[in-house]
Structure formats: C-alpha cells, structure tokens
Short mmCIF file of C-alpha atoms and ligand atoms in Angstrom, two decimals:
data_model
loop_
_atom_site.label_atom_id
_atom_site.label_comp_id
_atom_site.label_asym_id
_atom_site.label_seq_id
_atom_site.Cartn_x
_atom_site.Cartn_y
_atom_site.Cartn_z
CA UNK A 1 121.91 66.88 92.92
CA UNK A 2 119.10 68.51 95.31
CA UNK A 3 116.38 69.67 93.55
CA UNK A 4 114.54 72.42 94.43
CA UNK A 5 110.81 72.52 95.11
CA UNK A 6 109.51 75.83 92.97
CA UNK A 7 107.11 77.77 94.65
CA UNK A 8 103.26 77.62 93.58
CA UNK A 9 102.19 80.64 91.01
CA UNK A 10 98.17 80.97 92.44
CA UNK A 11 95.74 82.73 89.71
CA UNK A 12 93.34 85.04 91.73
CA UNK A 13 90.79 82.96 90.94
CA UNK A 14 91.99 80.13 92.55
CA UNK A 15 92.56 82.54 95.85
CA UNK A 16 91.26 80.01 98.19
CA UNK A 17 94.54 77.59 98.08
CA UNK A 18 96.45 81.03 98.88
CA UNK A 19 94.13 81.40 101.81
CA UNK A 20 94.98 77.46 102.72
CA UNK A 21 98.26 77.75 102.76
CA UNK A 22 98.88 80.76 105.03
CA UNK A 23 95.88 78.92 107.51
CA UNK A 24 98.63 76.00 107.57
CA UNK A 25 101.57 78.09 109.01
CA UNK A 26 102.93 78.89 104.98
CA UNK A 27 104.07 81.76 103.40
CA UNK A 28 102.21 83.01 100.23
CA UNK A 29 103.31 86.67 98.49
CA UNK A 30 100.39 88.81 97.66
CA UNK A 31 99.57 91.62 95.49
CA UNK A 32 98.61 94.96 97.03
CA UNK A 33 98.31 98.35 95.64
CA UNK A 34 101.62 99.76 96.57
CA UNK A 35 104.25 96.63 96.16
CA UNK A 36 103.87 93.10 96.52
CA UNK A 37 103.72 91.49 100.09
CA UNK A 38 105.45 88.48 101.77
CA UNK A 39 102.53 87.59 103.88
CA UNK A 40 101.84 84.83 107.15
CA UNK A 41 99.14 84.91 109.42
CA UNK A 42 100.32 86.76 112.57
CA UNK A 43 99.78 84.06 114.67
CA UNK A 44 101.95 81.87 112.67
CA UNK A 45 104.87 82.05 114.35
CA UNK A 46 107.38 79.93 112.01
CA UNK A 47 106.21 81.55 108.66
CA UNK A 48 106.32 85.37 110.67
CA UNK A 49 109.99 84.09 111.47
CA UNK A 50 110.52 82.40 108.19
CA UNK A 51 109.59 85.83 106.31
CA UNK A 52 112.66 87.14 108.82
CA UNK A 53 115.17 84.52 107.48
CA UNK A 54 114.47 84.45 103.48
CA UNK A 55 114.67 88.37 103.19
CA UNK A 56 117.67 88.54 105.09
CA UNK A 57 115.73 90.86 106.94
CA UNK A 58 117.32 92.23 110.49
CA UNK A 59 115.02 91.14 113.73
CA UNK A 60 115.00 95.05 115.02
CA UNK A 61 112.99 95.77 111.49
CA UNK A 62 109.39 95.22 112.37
CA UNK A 63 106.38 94.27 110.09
CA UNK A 64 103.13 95.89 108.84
CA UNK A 65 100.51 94.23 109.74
CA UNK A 66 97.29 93.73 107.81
CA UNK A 67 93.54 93.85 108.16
CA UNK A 68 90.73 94.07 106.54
CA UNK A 69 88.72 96.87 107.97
CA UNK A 70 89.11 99.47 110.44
CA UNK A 71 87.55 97.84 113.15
CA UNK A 72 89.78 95.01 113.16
CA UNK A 73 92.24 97.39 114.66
CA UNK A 74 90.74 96.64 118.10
CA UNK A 75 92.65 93.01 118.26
CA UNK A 76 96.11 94.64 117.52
CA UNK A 77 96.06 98.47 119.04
CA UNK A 78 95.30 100.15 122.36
CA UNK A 79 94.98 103.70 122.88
CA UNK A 80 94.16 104.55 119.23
CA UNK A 81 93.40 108.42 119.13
CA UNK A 82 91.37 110.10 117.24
CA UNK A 83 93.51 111.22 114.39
CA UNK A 84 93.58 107.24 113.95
CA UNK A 85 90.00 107.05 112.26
CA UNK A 86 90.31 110.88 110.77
CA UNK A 87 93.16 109.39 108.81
CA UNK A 88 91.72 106.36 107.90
CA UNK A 89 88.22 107.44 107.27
CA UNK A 90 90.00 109.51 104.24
CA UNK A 91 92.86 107.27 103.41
CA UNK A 92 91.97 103.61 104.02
CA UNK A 93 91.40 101.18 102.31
CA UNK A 94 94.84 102.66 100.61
CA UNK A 95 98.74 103.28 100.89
CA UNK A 96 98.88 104.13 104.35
CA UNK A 97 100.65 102.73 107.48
CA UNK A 98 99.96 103.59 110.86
CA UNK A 99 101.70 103.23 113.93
CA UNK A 100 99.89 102.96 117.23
CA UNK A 101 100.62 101.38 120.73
CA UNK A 102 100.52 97.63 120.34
CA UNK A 103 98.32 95.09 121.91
CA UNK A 104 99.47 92.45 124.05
CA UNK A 105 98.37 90.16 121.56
CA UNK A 106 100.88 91.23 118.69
CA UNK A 107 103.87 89.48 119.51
CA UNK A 108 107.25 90.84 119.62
CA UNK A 109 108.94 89.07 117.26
CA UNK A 110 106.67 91.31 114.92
CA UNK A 111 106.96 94.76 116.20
CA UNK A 112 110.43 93.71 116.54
CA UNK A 113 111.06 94.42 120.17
CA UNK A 114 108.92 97.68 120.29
CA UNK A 115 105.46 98.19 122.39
CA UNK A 116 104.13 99.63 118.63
CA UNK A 117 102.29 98.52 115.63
CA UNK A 118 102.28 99.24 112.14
CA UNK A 119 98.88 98.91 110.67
CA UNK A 120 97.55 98.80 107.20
CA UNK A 121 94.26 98.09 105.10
CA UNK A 122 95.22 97.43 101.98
CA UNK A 123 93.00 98.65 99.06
CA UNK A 124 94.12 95.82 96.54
CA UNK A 125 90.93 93.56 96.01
CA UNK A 126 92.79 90.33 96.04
CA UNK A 127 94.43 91.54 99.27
CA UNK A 128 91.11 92.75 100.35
CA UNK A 129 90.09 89.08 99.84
CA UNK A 130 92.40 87.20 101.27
CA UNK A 131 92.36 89.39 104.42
CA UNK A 132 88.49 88.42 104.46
CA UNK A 133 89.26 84.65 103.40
CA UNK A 134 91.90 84.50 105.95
CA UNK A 135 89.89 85.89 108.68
CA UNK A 136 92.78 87.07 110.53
CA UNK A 137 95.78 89.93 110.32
CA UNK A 138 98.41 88.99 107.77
CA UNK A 139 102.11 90.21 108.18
CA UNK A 140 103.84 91.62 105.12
CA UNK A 141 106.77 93.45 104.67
CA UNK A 142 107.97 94.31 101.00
CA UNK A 143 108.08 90.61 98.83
CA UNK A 144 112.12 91.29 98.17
CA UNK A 145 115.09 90.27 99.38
CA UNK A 146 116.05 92.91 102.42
CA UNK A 147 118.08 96.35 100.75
CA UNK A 148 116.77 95.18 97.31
CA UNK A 149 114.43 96.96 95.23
CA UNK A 150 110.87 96.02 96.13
CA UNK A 151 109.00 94.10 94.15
CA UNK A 152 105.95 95.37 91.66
CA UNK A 153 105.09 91.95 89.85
CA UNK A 154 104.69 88.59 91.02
CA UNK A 155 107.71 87.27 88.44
CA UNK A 156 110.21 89.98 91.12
CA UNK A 157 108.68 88.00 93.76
CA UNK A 158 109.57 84.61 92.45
CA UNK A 159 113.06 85.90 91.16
CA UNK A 160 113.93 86.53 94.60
CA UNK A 161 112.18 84.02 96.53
CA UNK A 162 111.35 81.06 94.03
CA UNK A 163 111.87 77.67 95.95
CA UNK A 164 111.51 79.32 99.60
CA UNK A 165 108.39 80.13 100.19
CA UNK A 166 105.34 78.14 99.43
CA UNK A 167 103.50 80.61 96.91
CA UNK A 168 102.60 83.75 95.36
CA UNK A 169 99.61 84.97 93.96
CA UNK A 170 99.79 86.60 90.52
CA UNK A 171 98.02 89.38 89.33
CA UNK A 172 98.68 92.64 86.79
CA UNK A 173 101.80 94.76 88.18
CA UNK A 174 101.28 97.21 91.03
CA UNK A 175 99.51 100.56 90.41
CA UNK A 176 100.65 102.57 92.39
CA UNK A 177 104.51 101.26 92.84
CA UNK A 178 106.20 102.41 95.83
CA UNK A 179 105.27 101.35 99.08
CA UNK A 180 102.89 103.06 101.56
CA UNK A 181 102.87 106.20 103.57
CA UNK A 182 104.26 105.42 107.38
CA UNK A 183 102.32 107.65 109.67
CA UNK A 184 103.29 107.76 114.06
CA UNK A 185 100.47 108.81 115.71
CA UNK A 186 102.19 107.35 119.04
CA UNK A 187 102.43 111.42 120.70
CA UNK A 188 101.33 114.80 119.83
CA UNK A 189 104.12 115.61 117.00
CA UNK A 190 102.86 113.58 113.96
CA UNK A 191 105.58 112.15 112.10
CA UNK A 192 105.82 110.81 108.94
CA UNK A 193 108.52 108.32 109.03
CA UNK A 194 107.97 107.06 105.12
CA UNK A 195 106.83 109.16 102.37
CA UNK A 196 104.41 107.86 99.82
CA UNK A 197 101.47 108.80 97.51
CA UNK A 198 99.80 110.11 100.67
CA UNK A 199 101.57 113.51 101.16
CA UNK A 200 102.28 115.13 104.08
CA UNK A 201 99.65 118.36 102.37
CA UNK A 202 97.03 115.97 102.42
CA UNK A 203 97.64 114.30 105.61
CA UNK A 204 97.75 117.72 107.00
CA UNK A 205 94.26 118.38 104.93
CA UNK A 206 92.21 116.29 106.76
CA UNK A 207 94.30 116.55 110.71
CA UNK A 208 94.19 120.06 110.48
CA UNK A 209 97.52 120.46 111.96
CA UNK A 210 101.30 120.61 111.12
CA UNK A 211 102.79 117.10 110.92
CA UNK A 212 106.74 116.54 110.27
CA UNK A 213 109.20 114.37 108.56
CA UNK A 214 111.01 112.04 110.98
CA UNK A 215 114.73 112.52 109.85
CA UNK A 216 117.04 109.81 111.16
CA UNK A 217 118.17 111.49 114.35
CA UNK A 218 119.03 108.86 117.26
CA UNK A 219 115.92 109.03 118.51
CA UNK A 220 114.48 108.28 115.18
CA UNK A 221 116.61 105.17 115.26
CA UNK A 222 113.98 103.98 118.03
CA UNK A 223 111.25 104.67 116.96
CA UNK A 224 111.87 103.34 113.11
CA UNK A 225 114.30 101.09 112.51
CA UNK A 226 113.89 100.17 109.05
CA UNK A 227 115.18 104.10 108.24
CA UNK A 228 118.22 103.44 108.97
CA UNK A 229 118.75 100.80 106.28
CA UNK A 230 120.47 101.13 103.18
CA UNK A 231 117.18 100.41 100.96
CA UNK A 232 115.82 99.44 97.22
CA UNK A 233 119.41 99.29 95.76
CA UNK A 234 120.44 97.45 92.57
CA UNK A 235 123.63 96.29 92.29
CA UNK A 236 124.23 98.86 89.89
CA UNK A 237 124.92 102.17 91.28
CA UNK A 238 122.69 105.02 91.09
CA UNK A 239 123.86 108.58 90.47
CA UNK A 240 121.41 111.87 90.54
CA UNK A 241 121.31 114.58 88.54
CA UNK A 242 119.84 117.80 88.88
CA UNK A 243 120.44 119.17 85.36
CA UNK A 244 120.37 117.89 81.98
CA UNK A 245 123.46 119.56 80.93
CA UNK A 246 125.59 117.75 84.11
CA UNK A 247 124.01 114.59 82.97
CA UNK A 248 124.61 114.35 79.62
CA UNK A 249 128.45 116.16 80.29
CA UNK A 250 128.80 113.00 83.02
CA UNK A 251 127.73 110.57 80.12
CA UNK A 252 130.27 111.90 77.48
CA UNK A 253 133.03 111.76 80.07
CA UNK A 254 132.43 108.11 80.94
CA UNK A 255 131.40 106.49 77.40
CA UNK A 256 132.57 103.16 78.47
CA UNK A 257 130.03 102.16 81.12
CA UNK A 258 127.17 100.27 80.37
CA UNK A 259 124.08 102.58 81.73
CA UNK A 260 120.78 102.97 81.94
CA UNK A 261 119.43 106.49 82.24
CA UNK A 262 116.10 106.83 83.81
CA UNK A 263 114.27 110.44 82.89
CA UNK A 264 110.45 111.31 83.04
CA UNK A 265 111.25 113.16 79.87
CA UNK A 266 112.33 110.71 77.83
CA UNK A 267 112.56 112.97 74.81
CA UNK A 268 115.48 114.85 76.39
CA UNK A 269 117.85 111.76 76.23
CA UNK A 270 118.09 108.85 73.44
CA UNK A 271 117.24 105.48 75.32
CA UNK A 272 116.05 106.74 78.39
CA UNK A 273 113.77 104.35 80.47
CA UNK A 274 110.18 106.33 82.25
CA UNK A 275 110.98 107.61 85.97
CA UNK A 276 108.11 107.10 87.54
CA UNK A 277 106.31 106.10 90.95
CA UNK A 278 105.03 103.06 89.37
CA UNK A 279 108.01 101.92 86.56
CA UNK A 280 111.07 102.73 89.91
CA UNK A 281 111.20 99.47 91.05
CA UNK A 282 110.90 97.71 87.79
CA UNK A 283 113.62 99.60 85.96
CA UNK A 284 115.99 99.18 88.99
CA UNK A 285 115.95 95.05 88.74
CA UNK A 286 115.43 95.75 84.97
CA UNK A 287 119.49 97.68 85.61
CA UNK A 288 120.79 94.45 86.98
CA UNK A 289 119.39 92.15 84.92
CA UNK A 290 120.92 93.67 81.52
CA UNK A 291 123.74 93.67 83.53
CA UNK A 292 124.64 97.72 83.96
CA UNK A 293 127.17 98.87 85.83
CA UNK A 294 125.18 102.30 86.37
CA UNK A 295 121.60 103.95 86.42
CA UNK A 296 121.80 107.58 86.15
CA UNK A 297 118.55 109.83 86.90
CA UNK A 298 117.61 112.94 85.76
CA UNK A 299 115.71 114.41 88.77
CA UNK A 300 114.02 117.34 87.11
CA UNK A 301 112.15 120.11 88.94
CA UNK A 302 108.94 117.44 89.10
CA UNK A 303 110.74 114.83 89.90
CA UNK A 304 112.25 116.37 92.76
CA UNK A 305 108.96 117.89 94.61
CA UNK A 306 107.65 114.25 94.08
CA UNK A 307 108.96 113.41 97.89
CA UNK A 308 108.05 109.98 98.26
CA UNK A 309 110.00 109.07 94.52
CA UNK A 310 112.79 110.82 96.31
CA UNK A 311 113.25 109.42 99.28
CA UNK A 312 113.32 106.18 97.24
CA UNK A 313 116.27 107.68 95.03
CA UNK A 314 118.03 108.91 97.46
CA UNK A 315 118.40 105.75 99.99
CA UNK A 316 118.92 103.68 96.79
CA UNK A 317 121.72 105.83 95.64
CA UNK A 318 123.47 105.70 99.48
CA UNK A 319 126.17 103.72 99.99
CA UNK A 320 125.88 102.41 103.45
O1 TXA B 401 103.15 99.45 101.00
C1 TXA B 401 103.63 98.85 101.97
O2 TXA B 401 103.70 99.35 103.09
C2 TXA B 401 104.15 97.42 101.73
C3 TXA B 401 102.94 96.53 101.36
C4 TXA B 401 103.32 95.09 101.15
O3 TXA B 401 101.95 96.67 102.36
N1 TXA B 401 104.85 96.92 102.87
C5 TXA B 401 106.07 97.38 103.22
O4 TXA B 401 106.64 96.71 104.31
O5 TXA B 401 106.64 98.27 102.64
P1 TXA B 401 108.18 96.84 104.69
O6 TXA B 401 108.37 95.89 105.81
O7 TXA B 401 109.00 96.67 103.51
O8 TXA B 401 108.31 98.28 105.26
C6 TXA B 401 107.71 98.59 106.51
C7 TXA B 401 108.34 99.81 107.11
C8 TXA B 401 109.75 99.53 107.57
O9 TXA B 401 110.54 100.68 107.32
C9 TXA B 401 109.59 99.30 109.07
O10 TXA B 401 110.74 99.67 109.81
C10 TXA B 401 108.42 100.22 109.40
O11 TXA B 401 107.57 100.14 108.27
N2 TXA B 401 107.71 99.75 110.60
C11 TXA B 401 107.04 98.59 110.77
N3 TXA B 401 106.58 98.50 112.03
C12 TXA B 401 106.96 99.63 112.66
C13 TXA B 401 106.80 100.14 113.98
N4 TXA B 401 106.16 99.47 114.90
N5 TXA B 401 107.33 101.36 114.26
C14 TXA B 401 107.99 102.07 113.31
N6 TXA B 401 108.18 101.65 112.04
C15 TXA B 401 107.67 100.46 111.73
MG1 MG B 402 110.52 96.94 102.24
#
C-alpha cells in the first residue's frame, strides 16, 4: 500500500514556510479575497506546470498573475495605457484582472500561447504578504480541480488537492466569493471578458466611456480561452428558475429526487440554502457532498441583475 504524503495546512502566522516553499519551486494555495489560489512563483517553471497537471487544467487556459503593487507591473507588461492605472488607482488592491500586452519575460507556458497577461493585486492581507515575502509575481488560477466549483475555504482546497501539492495556507472563508472581474484593455473596445463584484457601471464610472461584454464569438475564443469552458459545475445538475410558482410546480412533479434548492429568500421555500455571491461556491460542493442529484435556483428579479452571480449560474448549469 502507497501512502500518500498529505499536504501541509500553514496558519497565517506561520506565513514564512508558505513563502519557503513556493521560493523552492513548490506549490502552496493561498487565500485571496475573491476565491482561493493555487499559487508558484512565475519563474518556477515545474510548479507553473505542475498547477497545469493537478487541475486538469487545458494548456490554452492561461494564468493570472500576481503582484503586489502597481508598479510591479513594469516586469510583466509593455504598452500599459492609461486606462491601466485609472482602473487600478480605483479598483486595486481588489477583484480585478487585467489584461495587457505581455513582457518577454512572462513565459508562454503562462499566458498560454498568447503575447497577453492577466494581472492582479490582490487585496487579501495574507496574499498581500506573501506577494511582499515572496518578492516576486505568483501565478494562481482558481485552487479547484478544472470545471469544478472554485474553492472559498482552505478545507475545498485540500478536498481537491490534498496529497498533490505541497501546502495551503488557512485562513476564514473568502469574502467576497466569486472570482475577480477580467478586464482587456489590449485595443480601444474595452471588454469585460469575466463579470465580478466590479461592474461594468462602475468600470464605466471611473473610464468615462462605454465598455462591453465579450460574448463567446470566435474571436472571443482567442482572446479568452477559459470562456469557452464548461465552468464551476457540481456533479449535481443545476436547473434555473425564474418564478417561484415554476419552481415549486417543478418540485411537486419530481418528489423523488434528492435536491437542494438554493433561494436568496429563503422564507419562500422550506429548506432552502442562501444564494449568494459569497455562500455559491460553498453550497455547490456542499450539493455533492450530501450526495444530490439536483440544485435548483430561484433566480429572482435581484438575483438576476446581479451579473457576475449569473454568469456563474449559468456556465454551471451548461452542459458542455
Ligand atoms: O479572483 C480571481 O481571479 C482568482 C484568484 C485566485 O485571483 N483567480 C482565478 O483564476 O479565477 P482562474 O485561472 O480560475 O481564472 C482566470 C481567468 C480564466 O478564464 C482565463 O482564461 C483568463 O482569466 N485569463 C488568464 N490570462 C488571460 C489572458 N492573457 N487573456 C485572456 N484571458 C485570460
Ligand atoms: Mg477558475
């Protein structure tokens, strides 16, 4: 019988061995404001590919790449317009992602292929420290396995990753829940290509200008790959629902299933779980691990202006 190392569980106050182990080419998971990260140090080029191989994550998905202040952008974008520090003057340290023309220095097996960078300063104070213990850019896509809902608390991490990477560091569950806002500044027509708690009004706020969604047209499929993957999915399957009265008509029909119903008004429905930002990704592994064959959501009129929540919904409720 082969038994399996278990990865190291690092308090934040003992941040320093987290900061060790990604100097020595290791992976360590990380809280951050929006989701957990599976971080390496970018120039670690067996723990970048590493974090590749134990999400089961496809090599045309690039990563985010993280720093610690704005002017570390220097080492990792050229050509950075001005909207660049607009956005981040407002918005950073925060949930937001940025995608700019990469350096020579980012390799490719990071931006996956592409001459662009996604960039992020995270607002998290342990990942604010590590960034600063570190003393270079940290990789990090979501800490979950690829298509699965992301994770929100370091016991997710270790559920799917436990035994494959070297360590995580725990700390309280995420605040904020779902993972950043994706910005392109790479030409003149703004995209977002992932909502998030930024919205596109506020973005808009502070650019003065009209910015769009990125739908996943062909060309889209350029310039984001990770769009076109079926994304934070339970096994369970998810079904929407626009009105209470379809919901609970759906329920009666199909008594026999074991559900879970998900409603930000839990009043309206005995034994419904919170919908919210913060309790999504929680609830969805929460589906999976009671064993339900189905999580049905009642997407009321809030719910469904709340774009980023919706976008999550909606690719987790997709079958391909
Ligand atoms: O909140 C977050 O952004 C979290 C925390 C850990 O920072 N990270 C995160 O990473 O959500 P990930 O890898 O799960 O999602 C990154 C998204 C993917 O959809 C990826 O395709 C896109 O950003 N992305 C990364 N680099 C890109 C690039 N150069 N161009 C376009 N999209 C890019
Ligand atoms: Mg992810």
């Amino acid at each position: 019988m082969t038994l399996k190392m278990k990865s190291q569980i690092i308090s934040p106050r003992e941040l320093q061995k987290a900061a060790d182990l990604l100097l020595q080419g290791q992976n360590v998971a990380f809280p951050t404001e929006t989701v957990y990260g599976l971080g390496a140090v970018i120039s670690s080029e067996k723990a970048v590919q590493n974090i590749f191989k134990v999400k089961g994550r496809p090599q045309d998905n690039p990563l985010i790449v993280h720093i610690h202040s704005v002017s570390d952008v220097h080492n990792l974008a050229i050509d950075i317009p001005k909207d660049f520090y607009s956005l981040t003057e407002v918005f950073s340290p925060g949930p937001l992602t940025v995608i700019l023309k990469k350096h020579a220095a980012v390799p490719y097996t990071i931006s996956a292929g592409l001459d662009t960078v996604a960039v992020r300063i995270p607002s998290h104070p342990i990942a604010q420290k590590l960034l600063k213990m570190v003393s270079k850019p940290l990789v990090a896509p979501s800490a979950n396995l690829s298509g699965k809902p992301s994770a929100t608390h370091y016991q997710h991490v270790l559920d799917d990753f436990d035994g494959q990477i070297a360590a995580v560091v725990s700390d309280k569950p995420s605040i904020i829940g779902i993972e950043s806002t994706v910005v392109s500044l790479l030409d003149d027509q703004i995209k977002i290509l992932r909502p998030g708690s930024i919205s596109k009004e506020q973005i808009e706020a502070v650019l003065k200008k009209e910015i769009f969604i990125a739908t996943l047209s062909k060309d889209e499929k350029v310039s984001s790959p990770g769009m076109k993957y079926r994304h934070y999915a339970p096994q369970a399957s998810i079904k929407l629902f626009y009105d209470e009265i379809s919901l609970i008509n759906y329920c009666d029909k199909e008594p026999s299933l074991k559900r879970m119903v998900l409603s930000n008004k839990k009043a309206l429905f005995a034994k419904a779980l919170e919908l919210s930002n913060k309790s999504l990704y929680a609830n969805l592994r929460l589906a999976d691990d009671l064993g339900c064959d189905e999580i049905v959501v009642f997407c009321d009129n809030e719910i469904s202006h709340n774009a980023a929540l919706m976008n999550r919904l909606i690719k987790a409720s997709s079958k391909i």
